[in-house]
Short mmCIF file of C-alpha atoms in Angstrom, two decimals:
data_model
loop_
_atom_site.label_atom_id
_atom_site.label_comp_id
_atom_site.label_asym_id
_atom_site.label_seq_id
_atom_site.Cartn_x
_atom_site.Cartn_y
_atom_site.Cartn_z
CA UNK A 1 6.33 -32.30 105.76
CA UNK A 2 5.85 -33.92 102.79
CA UNK A 3 8.42 -33.99 99.57
CA UNK A 4 6.68 -31.83 96.52
CA UNK A 5 8.13 -32.15 93.17
CA UNK A 6 8.88 -28.60 92.08
CA UNK A 7 6.32 -26.83 89.19
CA UNK A 8 6.58 -27.98 85.18
CA UNK A 9 8.78 -25.27 83.27
CA UNK A 10 7.06 -23.61 80.71
CA UNK A 11 8.29 -25.03 77.12
CA UNK A 12 8.64 -23.10 74.25
CA UNK A 13 5.85 -25.36 72.30
CA UNK A 14 3.58 -24.28 75.40
CA UNK A 15 4.26 -20.47 75.04
CA UNK A 16 3.51 -21.31 71.75
CA UNK A 17 0.70 -22.69 72.33
CA UNK A 18 -0.94 -20.47 74.54
CA UNK A 19 -0.19 -17.43 71.90
CA UNK A 20 -1.69 -19.12 69.33
CA UNK A 21 -4.64 -19.39 71.90
CA UNK A 22 -4.99 -16.21 72.43
CA UNK A 23 -4.32 -14.69 69.03
CA UNK A 24 -6.93 -16.54 68.03
CA UNK A 25 -9.71 -15.12 70.41
CA UNK A 26 -12.37 -13.00 68.85
CA UNK A 27 -11.49 -10.55 70.79
CA UNK A 28 -7.84 -10.65 70.13
CA UNK A 29 -5.51 -7.41 68.78
CA UNK A 30 -5.02 -7.75 65.26
CA UNK A 31 -1.54 -8.16 63.93
CA UNK A 32 -0.23 -5.01 63.27
CA UNK A 33 1.29 -5.34 58.85
CA UNK A 34 5.50 -5.30 58.43
CA UNK A 35 7.43 -2.69 56.71
CA UNK A 36 7.18 1.23 57.02
CA UNK A 37 4.40 3.25 55.47
CA UNK A 38 5.20 6.26 53.07
CA UNK A 39 2.19 8.28 53.03
CA UNK A 40 -0.64 6.03 51.02
CA UNK A 41 2.50 3.48 50.33
CA UNK A 42 3.98 0.58 51.51
CA UNK A 43 7.45 -0.19 51.40
CA UNK A 44 8.10 -4.06 51.00
CA UNK A 45 11.38 -5.93 50.56
CA UNK A 46 12.02 -7.58 46.71
CA UNK A 47 14.75 -9.61 45.65
CA UNK A 48 15.15 -9.78 41.89
CA UNK A 49 18.21 -11.76 40.34
CA UNK A 50 21.30 -9.26 39.00
CA UNK A 51 19.91 -10.13 35.38
CA UNK A 52 16.88 -9.09 35.73
CA UNK A 53 17.58 -6.07 37.94
CA UNK A 54 19.18 -5.32 35.33
CA UNK A 55 17.13 -4.88 32.11
CA UNK A 56 14.64 -3.67 34.41
CA UNK A 57 17.26 -0.47 35.15
CA UNK A 58 17.87 -0.18 31.49
CA UNK A 59 13.93 -0.32 30.33
CA UNK A 60 13.22 2.05 33.30
CA UNK A 61 15.98 4.73 31.97
CA UNK A 62 14.50 4.34 28.29
CA UNK A 63 11.38 5.63 29.97
CA UNK A 64 13.05 8.30 32.31
CA UNK A 65 11.16 6.52 35.52
CA UNK A 66 13.33 5.22 38.38
CA UNK A 67 13.54 1.37 38.88
CA UNK A 68 10.55 1.55 41.90
CA UNK A 69 8.74 3.48 39.11
CA UNK A 70 9.29 0.82 36.89
CA UNK A 71 8.32 -1.85 39.02
CA UNK A 72 5.08 -0.75 40.48
CA UNK A 73 3.81 0.35 37.10
CA UNK A 74 5.03 -3.56 35.57
CA UNK A 75 2.74 -4.70 38.76
CA UNK A 76 -0.05 -2.39 37.79
CA UNK A 77 0.13 -3.83 34.45
CA UNK A 78 -0.37 -7.27 35.08
CA UNK A 79 -3.32 -6.37 38.43
CA UNK A 80 -4.60 -4.69 35.45
CA UNK A 81 -4.38 -6.70 32.01
CA UNK A 82 -3.00 -9.86 32.99
CA UNK A 83 0.13 -11.14 32.23
CA UNK A 84 1.31 -13.97 29.77
CA UNK A 85 3.37 -16.82 30.12
CA UNK A 86 4.91 -19.26 28.17
CA UNK A 87 2.28 -18.06 25.39
CA UNK A 88 -0.65 -18.65 27.95
CA UNK A 89 -2.35 -15.65 29.14
CA UNK A 90 -3.42 -15.59 33.00
CA UNK A 91 -6.30 -12.65 34.01
CA UNK A 92 -5.55 -11.85 37.64
#
């Protein structure tokens, strides 16, 4: 009886490479977007400094909007009209 070596165990690198190869195939399933859908909107996670958050809350209260509503309006405004950073206007 011949002595044989045990088969190599797959490493994490092998598994990652195999997953990347399979996901790159033309018939691979599309990845699902992260987060929670709420109606027609997508919930996200956003990190903001406490100082900026306080200013956002103040401005939102001035116009009777929620924090989320104010941030949403600011994003729409930036996308529709561009943003200005240190005097340089940028069209998105």
